[in-house]
mmCIF file of C-alpha atoms in Angstrom:
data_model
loop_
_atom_site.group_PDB
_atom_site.id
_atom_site.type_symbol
_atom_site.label_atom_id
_atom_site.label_comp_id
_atom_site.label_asym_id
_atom_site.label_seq_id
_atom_site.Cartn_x
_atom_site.Cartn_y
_atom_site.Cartn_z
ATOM 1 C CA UNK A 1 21.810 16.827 -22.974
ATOM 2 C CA UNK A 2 19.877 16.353 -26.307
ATOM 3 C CA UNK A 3 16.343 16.718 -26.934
ATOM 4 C CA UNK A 4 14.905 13.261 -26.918
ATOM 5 C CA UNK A 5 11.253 12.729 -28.604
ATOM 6 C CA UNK A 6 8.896 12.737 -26.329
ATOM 7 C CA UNK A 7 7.205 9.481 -27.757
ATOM 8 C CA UNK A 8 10.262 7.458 -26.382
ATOM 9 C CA UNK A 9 10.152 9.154 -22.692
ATOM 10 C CA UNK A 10 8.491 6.784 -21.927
ATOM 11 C CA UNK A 11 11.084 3.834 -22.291
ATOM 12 C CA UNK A 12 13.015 5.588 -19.931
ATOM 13 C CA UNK A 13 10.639 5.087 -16.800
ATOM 14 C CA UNK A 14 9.180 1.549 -17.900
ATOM 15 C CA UNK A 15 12.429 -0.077 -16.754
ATOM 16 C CA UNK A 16 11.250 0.556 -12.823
ATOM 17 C CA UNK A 17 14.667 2.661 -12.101
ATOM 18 C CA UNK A 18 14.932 4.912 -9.256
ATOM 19 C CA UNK A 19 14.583 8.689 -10.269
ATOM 20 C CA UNK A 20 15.122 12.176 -8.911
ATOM 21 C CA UNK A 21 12.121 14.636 -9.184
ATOM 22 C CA UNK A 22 13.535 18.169 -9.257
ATOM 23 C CA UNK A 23 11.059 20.945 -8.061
ATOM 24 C CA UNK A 24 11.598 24.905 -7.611
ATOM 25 C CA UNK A 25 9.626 26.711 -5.377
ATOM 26 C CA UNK A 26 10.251 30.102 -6.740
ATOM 27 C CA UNK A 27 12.929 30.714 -4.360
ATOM 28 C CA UNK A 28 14.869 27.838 -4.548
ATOM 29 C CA UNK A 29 15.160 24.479 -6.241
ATOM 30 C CA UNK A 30 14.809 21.211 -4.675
ATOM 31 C CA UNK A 31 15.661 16.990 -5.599
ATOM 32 C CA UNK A 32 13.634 14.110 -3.911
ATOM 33 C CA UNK A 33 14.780 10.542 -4.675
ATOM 34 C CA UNK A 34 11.586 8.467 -5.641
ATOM 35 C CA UNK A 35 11.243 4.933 -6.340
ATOM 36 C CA UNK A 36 7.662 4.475 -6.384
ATOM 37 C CA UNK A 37 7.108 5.349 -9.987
ATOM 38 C CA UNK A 38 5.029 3.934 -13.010
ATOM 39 C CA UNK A 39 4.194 4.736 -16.786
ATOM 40 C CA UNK A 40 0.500 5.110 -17.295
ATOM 41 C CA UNK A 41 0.302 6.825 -20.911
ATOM 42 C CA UNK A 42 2.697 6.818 -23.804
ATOM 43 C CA UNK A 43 1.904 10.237 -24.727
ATOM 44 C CA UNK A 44 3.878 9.962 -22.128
ATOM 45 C CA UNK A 45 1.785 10.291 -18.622
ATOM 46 C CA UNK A 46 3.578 9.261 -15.068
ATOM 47 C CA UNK A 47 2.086 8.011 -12.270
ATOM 48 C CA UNK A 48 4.824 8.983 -9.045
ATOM 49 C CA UNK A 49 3.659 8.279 -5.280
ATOM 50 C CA UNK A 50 4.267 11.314 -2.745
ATOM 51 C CA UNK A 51 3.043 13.238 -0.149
ATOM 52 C CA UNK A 52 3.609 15.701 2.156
ATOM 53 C CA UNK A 53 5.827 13.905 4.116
ATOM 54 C CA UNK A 54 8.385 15.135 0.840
ATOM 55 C CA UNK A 55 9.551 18.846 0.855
ATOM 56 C CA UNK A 56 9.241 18.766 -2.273
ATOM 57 C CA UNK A 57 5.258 17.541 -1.942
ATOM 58 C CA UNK A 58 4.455 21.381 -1.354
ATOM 59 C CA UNK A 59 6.268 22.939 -4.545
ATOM 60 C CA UNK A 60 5.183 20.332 -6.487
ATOM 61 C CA UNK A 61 1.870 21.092 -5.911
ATOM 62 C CA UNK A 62 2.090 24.690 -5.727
ATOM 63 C CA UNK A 63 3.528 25.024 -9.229
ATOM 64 C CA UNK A 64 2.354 21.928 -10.907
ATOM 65 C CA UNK A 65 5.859 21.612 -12.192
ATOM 66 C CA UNK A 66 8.924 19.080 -11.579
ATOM 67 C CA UNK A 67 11.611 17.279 -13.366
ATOM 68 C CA UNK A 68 12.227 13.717 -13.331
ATOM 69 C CA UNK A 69 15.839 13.427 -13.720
ATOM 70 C CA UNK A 70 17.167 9.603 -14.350
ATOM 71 C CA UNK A 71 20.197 8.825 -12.402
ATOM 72 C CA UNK A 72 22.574 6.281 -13.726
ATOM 73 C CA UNK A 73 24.169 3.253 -11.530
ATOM 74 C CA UNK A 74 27.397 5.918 -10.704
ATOM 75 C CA UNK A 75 24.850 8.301 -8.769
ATOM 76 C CA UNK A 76 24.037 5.714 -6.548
ATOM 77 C CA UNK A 77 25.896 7.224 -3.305
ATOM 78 C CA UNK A 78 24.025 11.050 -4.506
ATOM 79 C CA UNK A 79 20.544 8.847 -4.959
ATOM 80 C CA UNK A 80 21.031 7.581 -1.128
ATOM 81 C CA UNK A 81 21.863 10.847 0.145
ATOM 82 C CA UNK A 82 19.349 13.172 -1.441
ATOM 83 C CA UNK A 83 16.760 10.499 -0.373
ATOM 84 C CA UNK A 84 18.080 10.852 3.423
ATOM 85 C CA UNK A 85 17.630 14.704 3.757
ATOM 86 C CA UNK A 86 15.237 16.696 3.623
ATOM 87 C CA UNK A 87 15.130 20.300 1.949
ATOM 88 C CA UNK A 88 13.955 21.756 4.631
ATOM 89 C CA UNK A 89 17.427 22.215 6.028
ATOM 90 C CA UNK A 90 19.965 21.159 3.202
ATOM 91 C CA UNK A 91 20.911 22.404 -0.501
ATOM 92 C CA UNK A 92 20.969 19.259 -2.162
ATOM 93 C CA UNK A 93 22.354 20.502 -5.298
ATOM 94 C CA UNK A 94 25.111 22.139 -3.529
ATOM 95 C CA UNK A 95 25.298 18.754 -0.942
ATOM 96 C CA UNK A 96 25.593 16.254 -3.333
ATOM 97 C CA UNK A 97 27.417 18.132 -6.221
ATOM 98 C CA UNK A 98 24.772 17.911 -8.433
ATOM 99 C CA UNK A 99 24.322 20.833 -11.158
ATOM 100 C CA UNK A 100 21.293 22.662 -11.991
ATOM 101 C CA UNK A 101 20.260 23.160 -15.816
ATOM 102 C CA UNK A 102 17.719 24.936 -17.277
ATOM 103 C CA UNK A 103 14.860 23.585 -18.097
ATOM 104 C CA UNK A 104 13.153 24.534 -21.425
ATOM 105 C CA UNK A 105 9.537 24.338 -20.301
ATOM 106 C CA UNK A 106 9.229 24.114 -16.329
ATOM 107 C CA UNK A 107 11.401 26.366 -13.995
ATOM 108 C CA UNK A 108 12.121 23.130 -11.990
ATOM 109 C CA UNK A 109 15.692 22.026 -13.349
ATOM 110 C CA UNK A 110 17.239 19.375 -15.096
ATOM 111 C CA UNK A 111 20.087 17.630 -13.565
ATOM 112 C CA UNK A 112 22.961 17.675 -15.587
ATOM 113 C CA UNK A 113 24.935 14.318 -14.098
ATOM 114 C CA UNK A 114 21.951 12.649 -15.063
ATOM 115 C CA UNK A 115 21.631 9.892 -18.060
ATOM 116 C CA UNK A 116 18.308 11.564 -19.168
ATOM 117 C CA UNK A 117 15.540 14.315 -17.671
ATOM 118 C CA UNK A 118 11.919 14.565 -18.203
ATOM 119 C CA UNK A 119 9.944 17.765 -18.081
ATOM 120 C CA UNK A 120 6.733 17.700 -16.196
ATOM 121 C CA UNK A 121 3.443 19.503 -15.669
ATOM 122 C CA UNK A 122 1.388 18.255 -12.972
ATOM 123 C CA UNK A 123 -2.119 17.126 -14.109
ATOM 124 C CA UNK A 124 -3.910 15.218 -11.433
ATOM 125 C CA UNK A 125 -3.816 14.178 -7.874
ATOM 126 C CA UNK A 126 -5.442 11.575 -6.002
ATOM 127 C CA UNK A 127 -5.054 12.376 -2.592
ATOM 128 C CA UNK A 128 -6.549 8.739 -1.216
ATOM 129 C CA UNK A 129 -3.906 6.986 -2.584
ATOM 130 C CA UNK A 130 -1.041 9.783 -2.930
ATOM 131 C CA UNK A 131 -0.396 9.495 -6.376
ATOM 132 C CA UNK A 132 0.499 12.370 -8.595
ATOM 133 C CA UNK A 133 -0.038 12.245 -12.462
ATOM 134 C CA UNK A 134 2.164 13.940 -14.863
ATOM 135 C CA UNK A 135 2.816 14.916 -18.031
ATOM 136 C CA UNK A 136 5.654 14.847 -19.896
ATOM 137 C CA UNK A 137 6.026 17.843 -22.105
ATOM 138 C CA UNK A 138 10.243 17.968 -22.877
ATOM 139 C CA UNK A 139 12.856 14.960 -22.667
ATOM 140 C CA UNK A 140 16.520 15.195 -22.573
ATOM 141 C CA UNK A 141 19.355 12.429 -23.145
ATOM 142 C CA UNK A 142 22.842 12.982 -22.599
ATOM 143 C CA UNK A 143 24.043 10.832 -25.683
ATOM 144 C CA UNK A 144 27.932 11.277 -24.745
ATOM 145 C CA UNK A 145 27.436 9.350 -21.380
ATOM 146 C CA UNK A 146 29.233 5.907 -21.099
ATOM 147 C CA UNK A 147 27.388 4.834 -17.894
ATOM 148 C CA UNK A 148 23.818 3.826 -18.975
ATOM 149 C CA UNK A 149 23.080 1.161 -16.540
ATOM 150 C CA UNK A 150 19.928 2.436 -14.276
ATOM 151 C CA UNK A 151 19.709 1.531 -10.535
ATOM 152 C CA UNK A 152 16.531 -0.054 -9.168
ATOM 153 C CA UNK A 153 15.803 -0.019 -5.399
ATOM 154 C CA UNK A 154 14.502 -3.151 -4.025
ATOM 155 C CA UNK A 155 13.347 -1.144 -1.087
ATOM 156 C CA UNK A 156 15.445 -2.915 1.871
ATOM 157 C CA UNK A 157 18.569 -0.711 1.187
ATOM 158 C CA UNK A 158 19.780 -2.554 -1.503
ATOM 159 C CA UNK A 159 19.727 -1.715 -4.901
ATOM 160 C CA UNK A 160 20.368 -3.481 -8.431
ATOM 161 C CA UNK A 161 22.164 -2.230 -11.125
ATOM 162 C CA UNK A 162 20.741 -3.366 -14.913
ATOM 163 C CA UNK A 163 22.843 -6.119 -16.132
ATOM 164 C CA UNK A 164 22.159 -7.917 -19.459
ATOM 165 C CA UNK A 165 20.184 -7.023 -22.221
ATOM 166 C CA UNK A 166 17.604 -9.021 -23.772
ATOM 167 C CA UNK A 167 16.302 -8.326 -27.381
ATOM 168 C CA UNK A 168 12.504 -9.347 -27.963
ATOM 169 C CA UNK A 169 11.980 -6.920 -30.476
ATOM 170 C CA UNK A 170 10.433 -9.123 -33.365
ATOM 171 C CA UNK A 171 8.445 -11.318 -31.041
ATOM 172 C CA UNK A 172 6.952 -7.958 -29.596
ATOM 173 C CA UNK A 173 6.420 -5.596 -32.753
ATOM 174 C CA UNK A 174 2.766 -6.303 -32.534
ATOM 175 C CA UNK A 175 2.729 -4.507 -28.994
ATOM 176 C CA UNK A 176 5.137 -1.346 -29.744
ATOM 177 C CA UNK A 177 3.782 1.859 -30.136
ATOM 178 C CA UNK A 178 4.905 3.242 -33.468
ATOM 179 C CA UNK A 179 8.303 4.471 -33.752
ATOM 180 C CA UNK A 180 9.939 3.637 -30.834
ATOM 181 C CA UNK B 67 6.412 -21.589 -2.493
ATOM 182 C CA UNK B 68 6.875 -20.479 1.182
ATOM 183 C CA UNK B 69 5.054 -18.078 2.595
ATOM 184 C CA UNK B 70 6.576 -14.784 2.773
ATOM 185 C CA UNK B 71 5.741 -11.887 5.258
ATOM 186 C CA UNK B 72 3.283 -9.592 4.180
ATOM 187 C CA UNK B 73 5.063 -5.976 5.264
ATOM 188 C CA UNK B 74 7.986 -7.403 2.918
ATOM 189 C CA UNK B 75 6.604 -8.381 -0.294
ATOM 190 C CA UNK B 76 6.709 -4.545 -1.819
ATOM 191 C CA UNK B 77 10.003 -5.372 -1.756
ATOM 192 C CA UNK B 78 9.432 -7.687 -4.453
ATOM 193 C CA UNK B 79 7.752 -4.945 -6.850
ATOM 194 C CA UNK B 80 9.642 -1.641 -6.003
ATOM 195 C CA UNK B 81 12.664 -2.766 -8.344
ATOM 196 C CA UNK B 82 9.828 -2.567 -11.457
ATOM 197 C CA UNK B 83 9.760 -5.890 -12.577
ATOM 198 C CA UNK B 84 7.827 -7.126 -15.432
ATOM 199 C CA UNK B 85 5.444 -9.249 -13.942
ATOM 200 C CA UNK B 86 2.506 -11.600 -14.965
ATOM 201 C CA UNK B 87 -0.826 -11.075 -13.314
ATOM 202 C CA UNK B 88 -3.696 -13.876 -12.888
ATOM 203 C CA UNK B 89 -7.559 -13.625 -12.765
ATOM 204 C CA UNK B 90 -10.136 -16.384 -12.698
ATOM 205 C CA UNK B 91 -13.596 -15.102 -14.084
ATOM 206 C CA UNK B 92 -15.291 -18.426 -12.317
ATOM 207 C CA UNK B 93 -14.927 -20.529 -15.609
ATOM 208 C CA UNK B 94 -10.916 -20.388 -16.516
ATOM 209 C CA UNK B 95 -7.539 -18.845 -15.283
ATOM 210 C CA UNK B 96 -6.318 -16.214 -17.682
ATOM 211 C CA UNK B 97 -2.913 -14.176 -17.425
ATOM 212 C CA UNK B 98 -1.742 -10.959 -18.776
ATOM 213 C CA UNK B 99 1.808 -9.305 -18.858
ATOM 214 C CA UNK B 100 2.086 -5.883 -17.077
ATOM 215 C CA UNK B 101 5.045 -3.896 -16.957
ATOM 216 C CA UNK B 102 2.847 -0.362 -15.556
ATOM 217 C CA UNK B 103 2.975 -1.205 -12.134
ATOM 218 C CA UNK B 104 4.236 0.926 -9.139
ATOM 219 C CA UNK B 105 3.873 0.574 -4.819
ATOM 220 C CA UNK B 106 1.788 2.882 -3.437
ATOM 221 C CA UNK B 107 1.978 1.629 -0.026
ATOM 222 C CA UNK B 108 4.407 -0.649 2.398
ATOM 223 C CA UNK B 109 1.287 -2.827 3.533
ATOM 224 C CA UNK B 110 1.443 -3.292 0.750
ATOM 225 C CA UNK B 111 -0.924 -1.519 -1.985
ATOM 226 C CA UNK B 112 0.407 -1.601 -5.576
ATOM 227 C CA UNK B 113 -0.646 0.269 -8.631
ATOM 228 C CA UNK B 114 -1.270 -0.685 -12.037
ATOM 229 C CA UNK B 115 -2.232 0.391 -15.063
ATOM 230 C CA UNK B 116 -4.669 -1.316 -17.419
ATOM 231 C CA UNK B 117 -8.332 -1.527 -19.371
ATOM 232 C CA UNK B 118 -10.544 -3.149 -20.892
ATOM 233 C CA UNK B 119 -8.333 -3.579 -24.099
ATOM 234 C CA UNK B 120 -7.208 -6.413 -21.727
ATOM 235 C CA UNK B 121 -9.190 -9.400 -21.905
ATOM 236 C CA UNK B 122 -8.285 -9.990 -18.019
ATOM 237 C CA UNK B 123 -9.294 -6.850 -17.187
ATOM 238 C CA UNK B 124 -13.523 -7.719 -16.758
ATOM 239 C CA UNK B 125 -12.650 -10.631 -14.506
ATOM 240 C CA UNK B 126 -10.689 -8.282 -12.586
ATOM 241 C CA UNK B 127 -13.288 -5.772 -11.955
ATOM 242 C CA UNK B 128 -15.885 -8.120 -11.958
ATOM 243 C CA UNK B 129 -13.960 -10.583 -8.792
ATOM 244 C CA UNK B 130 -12.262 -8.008 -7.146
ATOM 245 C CA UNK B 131 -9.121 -10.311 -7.049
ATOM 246 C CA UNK B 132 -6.088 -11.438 -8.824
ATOM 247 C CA UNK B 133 -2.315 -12.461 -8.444
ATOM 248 C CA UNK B 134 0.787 -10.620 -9.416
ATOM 249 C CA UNK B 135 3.208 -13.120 -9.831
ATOM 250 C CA UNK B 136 6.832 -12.002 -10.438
ATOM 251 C CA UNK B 137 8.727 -14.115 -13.242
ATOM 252 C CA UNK B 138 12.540 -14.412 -13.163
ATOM 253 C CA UNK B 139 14.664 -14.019 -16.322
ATOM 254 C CA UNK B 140 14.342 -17.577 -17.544
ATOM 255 C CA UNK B 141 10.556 -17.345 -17.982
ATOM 256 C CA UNK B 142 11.070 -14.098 -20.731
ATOM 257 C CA UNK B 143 9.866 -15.595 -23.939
ATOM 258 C CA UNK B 144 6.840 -16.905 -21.477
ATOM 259 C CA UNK B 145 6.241 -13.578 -20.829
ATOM 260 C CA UNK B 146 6.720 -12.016 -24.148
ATOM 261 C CA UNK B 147 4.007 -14.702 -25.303
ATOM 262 C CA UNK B 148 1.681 -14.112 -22.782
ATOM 263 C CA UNK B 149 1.621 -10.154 -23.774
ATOM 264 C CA UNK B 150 0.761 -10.984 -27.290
ATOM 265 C CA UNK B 151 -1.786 -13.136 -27.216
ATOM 266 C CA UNK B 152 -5.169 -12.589 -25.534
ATOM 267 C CA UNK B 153 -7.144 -14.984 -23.008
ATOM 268 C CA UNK B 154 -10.375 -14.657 -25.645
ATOM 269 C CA UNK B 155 -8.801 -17.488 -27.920
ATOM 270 C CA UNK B 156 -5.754 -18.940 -25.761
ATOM 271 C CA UNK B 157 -5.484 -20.925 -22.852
ATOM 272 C CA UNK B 158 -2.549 -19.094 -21.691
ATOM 273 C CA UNK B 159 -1.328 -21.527 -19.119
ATOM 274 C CA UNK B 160 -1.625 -24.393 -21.174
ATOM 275 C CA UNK B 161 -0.133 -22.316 -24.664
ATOM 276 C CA UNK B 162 2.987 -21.481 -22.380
ATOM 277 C CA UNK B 163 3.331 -24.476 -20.043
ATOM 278 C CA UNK B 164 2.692 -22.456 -16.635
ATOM 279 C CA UNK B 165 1.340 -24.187 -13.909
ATOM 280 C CA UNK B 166 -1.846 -22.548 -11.649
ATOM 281 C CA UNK B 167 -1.421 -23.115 -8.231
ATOM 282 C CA UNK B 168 -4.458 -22.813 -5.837
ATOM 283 C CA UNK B 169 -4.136 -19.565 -3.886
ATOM 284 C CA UNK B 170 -4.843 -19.263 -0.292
ATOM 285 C CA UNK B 171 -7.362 -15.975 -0.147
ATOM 286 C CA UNK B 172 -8.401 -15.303 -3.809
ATOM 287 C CA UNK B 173 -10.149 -17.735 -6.465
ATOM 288 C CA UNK B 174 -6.768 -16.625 -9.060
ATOM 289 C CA UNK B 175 -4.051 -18.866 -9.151
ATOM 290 C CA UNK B 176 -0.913 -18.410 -8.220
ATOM 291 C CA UNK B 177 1.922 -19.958 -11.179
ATOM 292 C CA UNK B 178 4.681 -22.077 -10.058
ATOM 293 C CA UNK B 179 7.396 -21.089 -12.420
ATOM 294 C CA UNK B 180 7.210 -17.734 -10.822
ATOM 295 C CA UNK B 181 9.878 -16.628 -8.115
ATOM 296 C CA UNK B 182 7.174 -14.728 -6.296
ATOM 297 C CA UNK B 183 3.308 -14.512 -5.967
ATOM 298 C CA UNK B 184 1.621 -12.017 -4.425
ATOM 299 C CA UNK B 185 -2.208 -12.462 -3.707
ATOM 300 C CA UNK B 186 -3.872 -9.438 -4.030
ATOM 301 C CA UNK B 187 -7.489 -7.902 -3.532
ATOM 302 C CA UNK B 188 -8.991 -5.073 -5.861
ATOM 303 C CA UNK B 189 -9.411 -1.927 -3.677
ATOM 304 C CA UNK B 190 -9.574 0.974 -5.667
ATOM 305 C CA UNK B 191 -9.743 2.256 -9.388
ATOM 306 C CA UNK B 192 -9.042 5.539 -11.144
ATOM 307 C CA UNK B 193 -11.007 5.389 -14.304
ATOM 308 C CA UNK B 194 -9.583 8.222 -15.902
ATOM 309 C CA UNK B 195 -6.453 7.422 -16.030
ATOM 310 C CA UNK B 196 -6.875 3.846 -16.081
ATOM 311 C CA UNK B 197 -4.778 3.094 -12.765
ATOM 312 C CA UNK B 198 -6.129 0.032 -10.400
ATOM 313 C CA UNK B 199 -5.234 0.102 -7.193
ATOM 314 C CA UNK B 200 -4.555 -3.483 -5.413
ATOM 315 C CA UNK B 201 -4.158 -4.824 -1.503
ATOM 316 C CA UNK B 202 -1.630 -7.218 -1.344
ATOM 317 C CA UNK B 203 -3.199 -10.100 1.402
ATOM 318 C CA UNK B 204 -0.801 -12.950 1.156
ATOM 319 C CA UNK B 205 2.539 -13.658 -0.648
ATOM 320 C CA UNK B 206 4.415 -16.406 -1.111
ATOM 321 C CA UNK B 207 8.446 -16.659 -2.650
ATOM 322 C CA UNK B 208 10.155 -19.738 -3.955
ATOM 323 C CA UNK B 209 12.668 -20.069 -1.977
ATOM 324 C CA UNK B 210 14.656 -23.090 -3.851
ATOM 325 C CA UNK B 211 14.305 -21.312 -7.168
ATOM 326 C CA UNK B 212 18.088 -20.633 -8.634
ATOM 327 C CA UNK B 213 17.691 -18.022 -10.641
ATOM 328 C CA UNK B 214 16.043 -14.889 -9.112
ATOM 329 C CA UNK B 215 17.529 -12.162 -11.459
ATOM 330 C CA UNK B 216 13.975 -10.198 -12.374
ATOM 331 C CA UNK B 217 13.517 -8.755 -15.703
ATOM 332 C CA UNK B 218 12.748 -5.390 -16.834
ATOM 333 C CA UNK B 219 11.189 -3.950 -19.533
ATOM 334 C CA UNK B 220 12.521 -0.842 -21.621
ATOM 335 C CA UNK B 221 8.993 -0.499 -23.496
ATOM 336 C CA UNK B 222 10.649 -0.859 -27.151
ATOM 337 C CA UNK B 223 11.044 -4.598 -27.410
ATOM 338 C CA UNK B 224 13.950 -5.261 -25.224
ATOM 339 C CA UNK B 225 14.142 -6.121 -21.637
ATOM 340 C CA UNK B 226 16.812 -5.772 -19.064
ATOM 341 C CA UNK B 227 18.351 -8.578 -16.709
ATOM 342 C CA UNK B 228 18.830 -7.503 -12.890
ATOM 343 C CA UNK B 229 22.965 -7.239 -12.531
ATOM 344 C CA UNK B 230 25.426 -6.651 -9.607
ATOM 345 C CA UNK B 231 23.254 -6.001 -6.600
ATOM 346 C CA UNK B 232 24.928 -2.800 -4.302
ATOM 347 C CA UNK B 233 24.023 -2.706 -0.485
ATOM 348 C CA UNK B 234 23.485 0.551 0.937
ATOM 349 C CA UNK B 235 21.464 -0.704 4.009
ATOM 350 C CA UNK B 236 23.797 1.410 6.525
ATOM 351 C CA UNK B 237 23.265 4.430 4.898
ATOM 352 C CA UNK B 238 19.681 3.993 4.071
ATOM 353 C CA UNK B 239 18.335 2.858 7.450
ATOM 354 C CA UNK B 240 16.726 5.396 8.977
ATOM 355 C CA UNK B 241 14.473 5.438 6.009
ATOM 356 C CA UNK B 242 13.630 1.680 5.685
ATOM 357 C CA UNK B 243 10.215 0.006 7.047
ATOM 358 C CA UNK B 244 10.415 -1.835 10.105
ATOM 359 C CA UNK B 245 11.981 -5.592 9.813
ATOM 360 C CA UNK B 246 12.538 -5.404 6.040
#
C-alpha cells in the first residue's frame, strides 16, 4: 500500500462501489460490508448508512474510528461473506482470509487484499436517518495491483463489475477540484 | 416508462450511478447532475448531497419535490453538459434535447431518455453537512430501453461503464428485502 493524497480519496468512493469498513473495539478487530455509501466533502468527508443492527455499529461509535477498505471485483465471494455474518460469533479476518495492516492514524486496520483503504475519524451522527459522517484523515493505494475493477451491488444479490472507461476530462475541467 | 414497484427502486441507486435530478420552481423545469447520492432506506429514502451553489437547489427546498432520474451510458455527454452549465441562463432540457415528462405525484418532470425515474418528496435536510434527505413515492423504468449499462463517476473527469454483471443471489438471500 502507498500513501495516496488525501485530496484524491475521494475519487475512490464517488464511483458508488461496495466497501468494507474495518473497526477495532480494543479487543478485537472487526469488517462490515457496506453499500450504502456517499461522498459529501472533498476534503474528503463520507456519508456511510449503519446502525446497530451492524456489530460493528457499537465500536464504531465507541471509538469514533474505522477504515474503509475498497475491495476490488476478485473479493467479491469475501464481500458476500463478511456481509452474511456477523462479528458477534465469527473472525472475519481469519474467515475470509483477509489480513490485517496497521493503520497509521486509527487502530481500526487496513485490509491488505484491498485495491485502496481510507482512514477515518468519526465526526457526526444523525441518528433519524442512520447516517454516520466521516473524515478521512490517511489514504492508501496498492499501486502493484492488476485488478482495479470495483464491484457495485445493485442490492438484489447481484452485483456489477466496472467495465469501460469513459474520459470527460476536458469537457469537465471547469468542475474538478484542483489537482486531481 | 412502466411503472415500477416502489420497495424495488433502491435497487436502481445502490450501484451509485450518476444520475440527473429535476425540479420545477412553478415557472420552468431545471436539471442538475449529482453523483453524491447514497440509500438510506429500502422504502426507499435516498441521500444526497448539495447547496445552494446549485441553481436547482432553491426550487428544491422551496417545493419539497423533485425527480432522480437515472441516465444510461449513452446519455454521458448529456450529463457532462448538464453539470456545467447552470439553470440561471440555460434551458437545460431544451440545450441538451431531454424530454420532461409529466410526473404522477410531484410538479418535476420526469425525462424520457432516462432508463429510470424515481419521483421523490423532500423529507429531511442536514444543513451542516449539506446532505438532503428524499422519499421516493413513485418510480417508473423503461422497460424497452436497450442499453441499461449505468454510468459512474470517478470524480476526476472520467466515468465508468457498468461491465459483466455477477449473481450472488443464493448466497446473499437471507440478507435481501422481501420480493426484490
Amino acid at each position: 500500500m502507498k500513501k495516496l493524497p488525501l485530496h484524491k480519496a475521494f475519487t475512490l468512493l464517488e464511483p458508488g462501489p461496495v466497501v468494507l469498513i474495518t473497526t477495532h473495539d480494543g479487543k478485537q478487530p472487526n469488517i462490515m460490508t457496506i453499500s450504502w455509501t456517499m461522498v459529501v466533502d472533498f476534503t474528503p468527508v463520507f456519508a456511510i448508512t449503519t446502525g446497530p443492527w451492524n456489530h460493528s455499529f457499537a465500536a464504531l461509535r465507541k471509538t469514533k474510528e474505522c477504515v474503509i477498505a475498497i475491495p476490488a471485483v476478485d473479493l467479491l465471494d469475501q464481500v458476500v461473506g463478511v456481509g452474511t455474518c456477523s462479528g458477534t460469533d465469527t473472525d472475519k479476518f481469519a474467515q475470509f482470509k483477509l489480513t490485517p495492516l496497521k493503520a497509521s492514524k486509527v487502530q481500526a486496520p487496513l485490509i491488505q487484499e484491498c485495491l485502496a483503504n481510507i482512514e477515518c475519524k468519526l465526526i457526526d451522527y444523525n441518528r433519524k436517518h442512520g447516517v454516520v459522517f466521516l473524515q478521512g484523515v490517511a489514504a492508501w493505494l496498492d499501486t502493484a495491483r492488476k485488478e482495479r475493477r470495483l464491484l457495485h451491488a445493485v442490492g438484489d444479490g447481484t452485483f456489477i463489475a466496472d467495465g469501460r472507461k469513459l474520459d470527460r476530462r476536458k469537457a469537465m475541467a471547469s468542475k474538478l477540484p484542483a489537482g486531481v
